[in-house]
Amino acid sequence: MDLTVERNLHSLITSTTHKWIFVGGKGGVGKTTSSCSIAIQMALAQPNKQFLLISTDPAHNLSDAFGEKFGKDARKVTGMDNLSCMEIDPSAALKDMNDMAVAQNNQSEGLGDLLQGGALADLTGSIPGIDEALSFMEVMKHIKRQEEGEGERFDTVIFDTAPTGHTLRFLQLPQTLSQLLDKFGEIAGKFGPMLNSLAGGAQNMDIMGKMNELKGNVEKIKQQFTDPDLTTFVCVCISEFLSLYETERLIQELISYDMDVNSIIVNQLLFAEYDNEHNCRRCQARWKMQKKYLDQIDELYEDFHVVKMPLCAGEIRGLKNLKKFSQFLDKEYNPESDNKVIYELEEQN
Amino acid sequence: MSELSEAEKRRILRERRQKKFSNGGASSRLNQITGQTEKSFLSTESPLDSRSSTPSTPTPAPTNNEQSTKQMEELLASISAPSSASKGNKPKSEGSSNPQMDLFAQLAKMQQSDANESTPDTPDIFAQLLKSVQQQESAQSSSEPPADAAMIEAHNKKVNKLKAFTVLIKWLFFLTPYIIYITNPAHNVVGSSLLDSMLKRSNFFTVFTSFEVVAISVYYQILLSVEKSHKVNTLQSNSKILQLVSMVPEGLIPIRDLRGKASLALQYWDVLSMYLTDLCFALVLMGVLHRFYYAF
């Protein structure tokens, strides 16, 4: 029985079942580069499918990584027919919400006036966790759109997530919402008619109906996120103590949420002994330190797809550079034969 | 031997991974990492090892979806500690007389430790909402098993009976004879000076209030023992106001411990209403007797 785990992401890149792929880790370890690389490789490997890369990090990097501007609506990456990107902008989404509220309340003078000038957006924008909530709403919107066959269909959504804390909160949301909605459901059962009448008979808002719909959507997401055939999490780290520690904790948290996690990308490796041209003392010392943690990673994660990625000489920005770099996710980097690639990246202005 | 399918291979590997993280394996992995450096102050307590054993989802995975981290269990332990003397495994300094204050202190501590461990994030509303919901659920399940409707009904019957008996005894055996005596125009106090001063008309409010304090205290003592035996909180299971207030998430209204404050206010109102009822009865009886004495 062959149970060896490949040191690459080939099985994920060629996977036809995965709908949600999360890429996350500590700040500054190369999450955006890794998520872009995965998205590009998947799009290249499966040209008949549509892929969407969403940034849920409030400090978006996708536009800079690809060198073109993405917004709150999905937009195709120039040069790739089946890969789109979007950056969820909490302030813009909140502004839309505010405008909608103003439009709805323009008959009732007091409230409409109050909301003019983005009061609601200002208020809700300051709530901690609102970025994660908006990202989550985006996921719900996406699922609904797919079910109703509206707009562009995406077969797989890749999330370029925010640093660990934010991401865990985002992944906790289905659970939190589900429990909160259960609680609200209990009250609504008792006070439903009263709530409906408070909401205004003219608008005829069926609060209970809306709540049940929301609950159904949340349950669906919860189910999908915990299905290993549909959802997986790719951890990104560097070969250093704090990063390794946070990766382990992240993995344990994810397992506790019943989420599948089987891949780890170790970025920024020096492979100094194979680099005869640029093998300074500092590189050697750092590589020695990296090797120490790499050994531990190999030992701790023998059942994981551990992908070792090199530190490149230039910045990995722009589609061409990303394509070059991302090939090592599909076929592991060989420091002896692939060494030249790390000096080949084009300068981006 | 036949080749394993990709899905099957993934499943086996997943099970192998989960096995490594179970039975204390998660903490020992963190220990292994922190052991790499001579001086590490990072926590080696795993969120997995401290999960509660009750599964929350129907999926047969060895771990569950519940957010019950070790910190949450500690929080619940600290909340239930003051109510049960036997569970006094917490240091005394942590278990103050007010469980609500403990809750806030623990929440603040948890938030702090969260921030230290990962990123210095501000406390977010969703995490706090989840915590408050879970705290309510777990508190019900751990310290007091949820009472069913039949039990609540039986409890309510007993409490109503107790209240009726208390009122009857107060009115029949104390208030009525006392008021008959002091309203009687021919009443003459003889005997000890203490009894004399007690039965003076001018001391009515002192005597009445003292009696009410004693009677209400006795009533509440009996009520508490009934609640303990039935494991039902009368106020929480009956008060619509409290149920509504408990649905307001902590932090939405700028009043700390809204539920605790509402519960306290309702208890005061209950005491006050008993006092006022007795006072009304006394005044009505006084009026009737006054009319009776001076009519004949």
XYZ file of C-alpha atoms in Angstrom:
645
model
C 0.000 0.000 0.000
C 1.678 3.193 -1.203
C 0.982 5.959 1.267
C 3.919 8.219 0.572
C 2.972 11.856 0.508
C 4.286 13.878 -2.398
C 6.310 16.949 -1.531
C 4.199 19.059 -3.875
C 0.625 20.222 -4.336
C 0.004 18.239 -7.520
C -3.010 16.421 -6.097
C -4.611 19.702 -5.028
C -3.759 21.478 -8.276
C -5.394 18.712 -10.284
C -8.246 18.169 -7.829
C -11.676 18.363 -9.423
C -13.662 18.243 -6.196
C -12.313 21.144 -4.166
C -14.566 24.210 -4.101
C -12.918 26.202 -1.313
C -9.199 26.483 -0.759
C -7.926 28.651 2.060
C -4.347 29.827 2.133
C -3.167 31.236 5.431
C -0.420 31.647 7.963
C 1.534 34.176 9.965
C 2.028 37.680 8.597
C 4.824 38.149 6.073
C 5.427 34.499 5.201
C 4.216 34.777 1.607
C 0.506 33.966 1.804
C -0.438 36.146 -1.148
C 2.359 34.791 -3.338
C 1.362 31.251 -2.396
C -2.363 31.772 -2.974
C -1.681 33.436 -6.341
C 0.633 30.552 -7.239
C -1.945 27.921 -6.324
C -4.643 29.766 -8.267
C -2.428 30.121 -11.334
C -1.344 26.484 -11.269
C -4.918 25.280 -10.863
C -6.099 27.530 -13.676
C -3.309 26.258 -15.916
C -3.913 22.615 -15.039
C -7.677 22.798 -15.534
C -8.318 25.230 -18.404
C -11.992 24.288 -18.667
C -12.770 25.388 -15.161
C -13.193 28.849 -13.704
C -11.225 29.916 -10.645
C -11.707 32.869 -8.352
C -9.069 34.244 -6.013
C -10.542 36.329 -3.183
C -8.503 38.359 -0.761
C -10.045 38.473 2.701
C -7.103 40.340 4.147
C -8.128 43.928 4.960
C -4.683 44.972 3.729
C -5.095 43.666 0.183
C -2.067 42.571 -1.826
C -3.603 40.834 -4.824
C -3.523 43.893 -7.064
C 0.141 44.424 -6.274
C 0.989 40.768 -6.719
C -0.494 40.681 -10.221
C 0.364 44.270 -11.039
C -3.186 45.210 -11.988
C -6.100 46.692 -10.078
C -8.804 44.428 -8.723
C -11.891 45.607 -6.923
C -14.915 44.301 -5.067
C -16.240 42.596 -8.192
C -14.533 39.602 -9.742
C -12.295 40.594 -12.639
C -10.271 38.326 -14.943
C -6.507 38.379 -14.618
C -5.019 39.767 -17.822
C -3.522 36.869 -19.717
C -5.611 34.182 -18.033
C -9.075 33.299 -19.261
C -10.131 31.195 -16.348
C -8.751 33.048 -13.347
C -10.486 36.017 -11.743
C -9.569 38.028 -8.689
C -11.426 40.224 -6.262
C -10.587 42.197 -3.166
C -13.379 42.648 -0.691
C -13.321 46.237 0.412
C -15.156 46.585 3.743
C -15.459 50.361 3.502
C -16.961 50.229 -0.009
C -19.360 47.441 0.973
C -20.431 49.383 4.029
C -20.915 52.511 1.933
C -23.234 50.494 -0.334
C -25.149 49.263 2.695
C -25.458 52.830 3.956
C -26.721 54.063 0.599
C -29.281 51.263 0.493
C -30.466 52.158 3.992
C -30.758 55.830 2.982
C -32.756 54.875 -0.114
C -35.095 52.669 1.912
C -35.657 55.285 4.573
C -35.987 58.345 2.406
C -39.694 58.505 3.144
C -39.225 58.587 6.888
C -37.463 61.891 7.230
C -35.558 61.520 10.489
C -33.698 58.287 9.786
C -32.890 59.123 6.173
C -31.337 62.426 7.240
C -29.390 60.728 9.970
C -27.840 58.187 7.621
C -26.858 60.790 5.053
C -23.090 61.129 4.919
C -22.346 57.500 5.717
C -23.216 57.425 9.416
C -24.119 53.732 9.255
C -20.913 52.898 7.379
C -18.842 54.805 9.919
C -20.583 53.092 12.777
C -20.418 49.537 11.481
C -16.971 50.004 9.976
C -15.527 50.432 13.416
C -16.838 47.061 14.625
C -13.924 44.649 15.014
C -14.432 41.528 12.914
C -16.460 43.319 10.238
C -13.909 42.394 7.540
C -14.354 38.722 8.269
C -18.131 39.124 8.346
C -18.126 40.822 4.956
C -15.884 38.132 3.498
C -18.277 35.574 4.845
C -21.228 37.400 3.286
C -19.348 37.284 0.010
C -19.064 33.498 0.325
C -22.778 33.236 1.016
C -23.564 35.460 -1.947
C -21.351 33.294 -4.121
C -23.047 30.051 -3.056
C -26.478 31.567 -3.636
C -25.484 32.820 -7.059
C -24.193 29.370 -7.986
C -27.416 27.735 -6.861
C -29.535 30.185 -8.790
C -27.275 29.983 -11.828
C -26.805 33.750 -11.860
C -23.673 35.607 -12.968
C -20.342 33.991 -13.560
C -19.864 30.501 -12.174
C -16.655 29.622 -10.409
C -15.681 26.028 -9.852
C -13.115 26.739 -7.182
C -12.628 29.720 -4.902
C -9.200 30.319 -3.413
C -8.983 32.578 -0.393
C -5.932 34.673 0.227
C -6.571 35.090 3.927
C -5.484 37.608 6.515
C -2.930 36.652 9.191
C -3.882 33.750 11.436
C -6.042 35.523 14.045
C -8.362 37.101 11.473
C -8.611 33.894 9.487
C -9.546 31.804 12.477
C -12.270 34.289 13.293
C -13.505 34.101 9.717
C -13.613 30.307 9.876
C -15.347 30.478 13.222
C -18.142 32.583 11.767
C -20.321 29.737 10.444
C -20.235 28.178 13.897
C -20.874 31.481 15.654
C -23.662 32.494 13.320
C -25.253 29.086 13.502
C -25.389 29.224 17.285
C -26.596 32.820 17.319
C -29.314 32.072 14.799
C -30.436 29.129 16.907
C -30.799 31.512 19.823
C -32.607 34.115 17.756
C -34.813 31.356 16.405
C -35.864 30.511 19.946
C -36.923 34.097 20.621
C -38.433 34.566 17.223
C -40.608 31.508 17.835
C -42.060 33.266 20.850
C -42.108 36.833 19.632
C -42.221 36.312 15.872
C -45.583 37.995 15.242
C -44.550 40.927 17.430
C -41.237 41.308 15.576
C -43.038 41.182 12.258
C -45.457 43.893 13.299
C -42.543 45.994 14.621
C -40.789 45.653 11.281
C -43.729 47.358 9.656
C -46.721 45.835 7.972
C -46.264 48.007 4.887
C -42.921 46.463 4.045
C -44.376 43.083 4.853
C -41.019 41.739 5.960
C -41.076 38.132 6.994
C -38.344 38.179 9.594
C -38.729 34.523 10.431
C -38.461 33.588 6.779
C -35.303 35.644 6.346
C -33.762 34.151 9.459
C -34.491 30.628 8.325
C -33.000 31.363 4.923
C -29.863 32.785 6.524
C -29.638 29.819 8.865
C -29.968 27.426 5.941
C -27.159 29.207 4.085
C -24.914 29.226 7.125
C -25.509 25.516 7.713
C -24.692 24.816 4.093
C -21.400 26.678 4.370
C -20.591 24.943 7.635
C -21.194 21.602 5.962
C -19.099 22.497 2.927
C -16.218 23.878 5.005
C -15.980 20.647 6.985
C -16.130 18.379 3.949
C -12.516 17.428 3.090
C -13.448 16.760 -0.514
C -14.756 20.301 -0.914
C -12.595 22.386 1.358
C -8.973 22.379 2.364
C -6.576 24.735 4.061
C -3.033 25.306 2.852
C -0.711 26.570 5.576
C 2.112 28.863 4.595
C 5.148 29.354 6.800
C 8.845 30.083 6.796
C 11.445 27.896 8.402
C 11.719 29.812 11.655
C 10.722 29.135 15.215
C 7.741 31.515 15.591
C 6.334 30.678 12.189
C 6.566 26.954 12.877
C 4.907 27.382 16.242
C 2.058 29.435 14.793
C 1.594 26.973 11.945
C 1.241 24.108 14.407
C -1.296 26.039 16.447
C -3.180 27.016 13.297
C -3.315 23.380 12.197
C -4.580 22.302 15.595
C -7.266 24.993 15.566
C -8.329 23.963 12.071
C -8.544 20.320 13.071
C -10.685 21.378 15.999
C -13.066 23.021 13.510
C -13.155 19.714 11.578
C -11.420 21.397 8.675
C -9.117 19.501 6.399
C -5.507 20.631 6.360
C -2.916 18.543 4.584
C -0.536 20.941 2.862
C 2.198 23.201 4.138
C 4.210 25.566 1.980
C 7.581 26.490 3.464
C 8.708 29.690 1.804
C 11.919 31.690 1.536
C 14.355 28.771 1.782
C 17.939 29.604 0.884
C 19.317 26.195 -0.187
C 22.715 27.812 0.324
C 24.863 24.736 -0.217
C 23.628 24.416 -3.783
C 24.303 28.045 -4.615
C 27.976 28.226 -5.517
C 27.822 31.763 -6.888
C 26.103 33.461 -3.957
C 27.070 31.567 -0.872
C 27.987 34.148 1.710
C 28.520 33.499 5.409
C 25.221 35.073 6.312
C 23.356 32.841 3.860
C 25.134 29.785 5.218
C 24.274 30.669 8.809
C 20.675 31.354 7.947
C 20.372 28.188 5.877
C 21.767 26.234 8.809
C 19.018 27.680 11.007
C 16.406 26.987 8.334
C 17.583 23.386 8.008
C 17.178 22.852 11.721
C 13.495 23.810 11.510
C 13.055 22.013 8.194
C 14.165 18.792 9.865
C 11.577 19.355 12.517
C 8.919 20.158 9.921
C 9.754 16.912 8.100
C 9.441 15.011 11.332
C 6.252 16.665 12.531
C 4.459 16.722 9.214
C 5.409 13.465 7.554
C 1.767 12.908 6.567
C 1.414 16.389 5.070
C 2.319 17.676 1.648
C 5.282 19.808 2.700
C 6.369 21.968 -0.232
C 9.738 23.667 0.025
C 9.927 26.891 -1.961
C 13.087 28.883 -2.640
C 13.828 32.476 -1.738
C 14.083 34.274 -5.039
C 16.546 37.014 -5.891
C 13.795 39.401 -6.970
C 10.234 40.159 -6.013
C 7.657 37.653 -7.180
C 5.237 40.111 -8.782
C 3.405 40.004 -12.071
C 1.824 37.062 -13.848
C 5.042 35.960 -15.586
C 7.057 35.805 -12.377
C 4.227 34.141 -10.515
C 3.923 31.507 -13.229
C 7.633 30.783 -13.036
C 7.632 30.559 -9.292
C 4.392 28.613 -8.984
C 5.629 25.710 -11.113
C 7.447 24.435 -8.011
C 4.135 23.835 -6.307
C 3.257 21.275 -8.946
C 6.714 19.776 -9.315
C 8.998 20.144 -6.331
C 11.906 22.543 -6.538
C 15.231 20.907 -7.160
C 17.945 23.215 -5.810
C 20.542 21.771 -8.159
C 18.739 21.883 -11.463
C 16.212 24.693 -10.841
C 18.657 27.067 -9.204
C 18.779 29.412 -12.176
C 15.054 30.229 -11.938
C 15.526 32.210 -8.739
C 17.660 34.740 -10.631
C 15.402 34.860 -13.655
C 12.502 36.865 -12.219
C 11.773 39.998 -14.164
C 11.871 43.400 -12.537
C 8.403 44.904 -12.036
C 8.008 48.640 -12.086
C -2.678 -5.754 -4.318
C -4.965 -3.196 -5.909
C -3.937 0.472 -6.095
C -5.578 2.818 -3.655
C -7.802 5.482 -5.136
C -6.798 9.097 -4.549
C -9.819 9.699 -2.298
C -9.095 6.609 -0.257
C -5.477 7.581 0.150
C -6.499 11.047 1.286
C -8.884 9.542 3.840
C -6.279 7.197 5.289
C -3.744 9.995 5.535
C -6.309 12.227 7.170
C -7.067 9.596 9.777
C -3.363 9.106 10.380
C -2.916 12.845 10.886
C -5.864 13.089 13.258
C -4.529 10.187 15.283
C -1.260 12.003 15.770
C -3.042 15.050 17.127
C -5.299 13.126 19.507
C -4.691 11.747 23.008
C -2.360 14.493 24.142
C -0.381 14.354 20.915
C -1.234 17.950 20.072
C 0.322 19.371 23.227
C 3.401 17.205 22.928
C 3.892 18.500 19.376
C 3.821 22.067 20.658
C 6.243 21.027 23.398
C 8.529 19.577 20.765
C 8.542 22.883 18.876
C 9.084 25.107 21.889
C 11.777 22.722 23.123
C 13.894 23.775 20.145
C 14.835 27.043 21.795
C 16.322 27.360 25.231
C 13.954 30.031 26.464
C 10.432 30.001 25.105
C 7.459 31.600 26.791
C 4.939 30.286 24.291
C 2.012 28.253 25.517
C 2.065 24.532 24.851
C -1.566 23.999 25.747
C -3.311 22.692 22.695
C -6.798 23.769 21.693
C -7.374 20.142 20.744
C -6.434 18.473 24.026
C -8.785 20.667 25.974
C -11.842 20.026 23.816
C -14.838 18.711 25.678
C -15.641 15.083 25.031
C -19.231 15.657 23.902
C -19.438 15.856 20.126
C -21.485 18.730 18.761
C -21.814 17.668 15.157
C -23.102 14.449 13.718
C -19.865 13.958 11.755
C -17.880 11.028 13.083
C -14.656 12.987 13.298
C -12.719 12.568 16.522
C -12.762 16.296 17.192
C -15.802 18.504 17.331
C -16.867 21.877 16.099
C -17.424 23.380 19.515
C -15.378 26.359 20.454
C -14.868 25.030 23.976
C -11.219 25.746 24.470
C -9.496 25.111 27.726
C -9.863 28.774 28.521
C -13.608 28.442 28.101
C -13.697 25.498 30.475
C -11.703 27.454 32.998
C -14.121 30.304 32.599
C -17.092 28.044 33.210
C -15.386 26.439 36.175
C -14.799 29.836 37.685
C -18.423 30.799 37.137
C -19.803 27.672 38.719
C -17.225 27.658 41.526
C -19.001 30.080 43.881
C -22.261 28.174 43.560
C -20.818 24.864 44.629
C -18.414 24.645 47.505
C -17.273 21.193 46.478
C -15.797 22.488 43.242
C -13.416 24.752 45.073
C -10.355 23.828 43.043
C -9.846 27.438 41.945
C -7.781 29.853 43.984
C -9.914 31.975 46.259
C -8.655 35.201 44.813
C -10.121 34.305 41.434
C -13.539 33.325 42.713
C -14.993 36.556 43.977
C -18.486 36.707 45.418
C -19.864 38.069 42.159
C -19.797 35.494 39.351
C -20.633 38.170 36.786
C -17.484 40.057 37.680
C -15.539 36.812 37.341
C -16.967 36.383 33.888
C -15.812 39.816 32.796
C -12.408 39.377 34.354
C -11.992 36.044 32.608
C -13.194 37.406 29.271
C -10.707 40.241 29.509
C -7.949 37.766 30.409
C -8.871 35.476 27.532
C -8.900 38.351 25.098
C -5.500 39.425 26.343
C -4.006 35.974 25.986
C -5.538 35.612 22.532
C -3.894 38.836 21.512
C -0.552 37.735 22.897
C -0.627 34.407 21.179
C -1.550 35.455 17.691
C -1.940 39.000 16.509
C -2.674 42.015 18.652
C -6.263 42.232 17.520
C -9.019 44.192 19.149
C -11.780 42.059 20.651
C -14.286 41.353 17.943
C -18.002 41.243 18.345
C -18.480 37.799 16.823
C -16.027 36.082 19.129
C -17.681 37.735 22.114
C -21.152 36.832 20.933
C -20.073 33.236 20.496
C -18.519 33.201 23.907
C -21.634 34.595 25.536
C -23.859 32.070 23.755
C -21.582 29.172 24.678
C -21.230 30.396 28.204
C -25.000 30.334 28.561
C -25.290 26.902 27.008
C -22.409 25.336 28.880
C -23.418 26.906 32.179
C -26.807 25.301 31.776
C -25.351 21.942 30.881
C -22.526 21.832 33.404
C -23.740 23.448 36.591
C -27.480 23.035 36.214
C -28.906 20.423 33.905
C -31.701 22.066 31.916
C -35.050 21.612 33.626
C -37.815 20.284 31.450
C -41.228 21.909 31.078
C -42.896 19.490 33.511
C -40.342 20.236 36.178
C -40.753 23.981 35.694
C -44.512 23.630 35.937
C -44.272 21.601 39.142
C -41.787 24.089 40.507
C -44.041 27.024 39.687
C -46.961 25.310 41.422
C -44.901 24.773 44.528
C -43.622 28.350 44.515
C -47.142 29.725 44.110
C -48.319 27.518 46.949
C -45.453 28.724 49.118
C -46.258 32.334 48.350
C -49.955 31.835 49.121
C -49.148 30.114 52.416
C -46.733 32.871 53.390
C -49.335 35.538 52.681
C -52.007 33.584 54.537
C -49.863 33.049 57.616
C -48.733 36.666 57.631
C -52.212 38.038 57.246
C -54.066 35.596 59.501
C -51.624 35.098 62.337
C -49.867 38.416 62.575
C -51.246 41.343 60.647
C -54.951 40.818 61.405
C -54.597 40.312 65.207
C -52.027 43.109 65.400
C -54.161 45.589 63.498
C -57.326 44.581 65.358
C -55.458 45.248 68.546
C -53.947 48.598 67.690
C -57.074 49.954 66.007
C -59.252 49.003 68.949
C -60.071 52.315 70.659
C -60.193 50.577 74.013
C -56.824 48.884 73.737
C -54.727 49.152 76.840
C -51.197 47.917 76.948
C -50.064 46.220 80.082
C -47.054 44.054 80.735
C -43.416 44.447 79.865
C -42.142 47.739 78.534
C -40.897 46.078 75.317
C -44.318 44.712 74.467
C -45.792 48.015 75.491
C -43.613 49.956 73.051
C -44.242 47.410 70.302
C -47.976 47.753 70.565
C -48.004 51.521 70.508
C -49.841 52.923 67.491
C -47.033 55.358 66.776
C -44.631 52.411 66.323
C -46.758 50.783 63.626
C -44.344 51.282 60.749
C -41.319 50.112 62.742
C -43.084 46.961 63.856
C -44.623 46.348 60.442
C -41.357 46.824 58.567
C -39.412 44.645 61.017
C -41.993 41.921 60.626
C -41.874 42.205 56.838
C -38.079 41.921 56.829
C -38.218 38.744 58.903
C -41.150 37.263 56.962
C -39.671 37.993 53.537
C -36.269 36.622 54.592
C -37.871 33.392 55.777
C -39.864 33.200 52.532
C -36.729 33.644 50.425
C -34.823 31.040 52.419
C -37.547 28.486 51.775
C -37.763 29.568 48.107
C -34.011 29.082 47.674
C -34.127 25.575 49.102
C -37.046 24.738 46.773
C -35.123 26.124 43.793
C -32.074 24.116 44.799
C -34.009 20.895 45.089
C -35.786 21.460 41.755
C -32.737 22.972 40.061
C -34.941 25.691 38.616
C -34.381 29.411 38.850
C -37.856 30.858 39.335
C -37.026 34.313 38.046
C -35.109 33.102 34.998
C -37.647 30.527 33.940
C -40.692 32.776 34.416
C -39.638 36.329 33.770
C -40.302 37.424 30.209
C -38.280 40.596 30.812
C -35.228 38.579 31.822
C -35.580 36.288 28.825
C -35.728 39.313 26.533
C -32.789 40.994 28.220
C -30.694 37.839 27.964
C -31.090 37.972 24.181
C -29.361 41.338 23.979
C -25.734 40.507 23.155
C -23.156 41.769 25.596
C -21.548 44.923 24.264
C -24.425 46.162 22.123
C -25.812 48.316 24.915
C -23.289 50.342 26.915
C -24.405 48.769 30.209
C -22.162 46.076 31.609
C -23.860 42.915 32.809
C -27.309 43.981 31.706
C -28.795 40.595 32.531
C -27.363 40.576 36.056
C -28.641 44.078 36.691
C -32.097 43.247 35.333
C -32.213 40.112 37.488
C -31.280 42.133 40.580
C -33.872 44.812 39.783
C -36.562 42.172 39.366
C -35.652 40.581 42.685
C -35.910 43.963 44.427
C -39.217 44.536 42.715
C -40.455 41.163 43.960
C -39.534 42.059 47.561
C -41.044 45.521 47.247
C -44.268 44.166 45.787
C -44.641 41.760 48.721
C -44.090 44.614 51.138
C -46.558 46.879 49.333
C -49.195 44.130 49.147
C -49.000 43.614 52.905
C -49.091 47.344 53.499
C -52.176 47.689 51.311
C -53.820 44.849 53.192
C -52.964 46.508 56.522
C -54.352 49.877 55.398
C -57.582 48.354 54.040
C -58.024 46.340 57.230
C -57.393 49.437 59.309
C -60.056 51.334 57.357
C -62.584 48.526 57.725
C -61.915 48.112 61.443
C -61.977 51.836 62.042
C -65.375 51.991 60.410
C -66.455 48.950 62.402
C -65.354 50.377 65.766
C -66.838 53.799 65.214
C -70.027 52.634 63.501
C -71.082 50.537 66.451
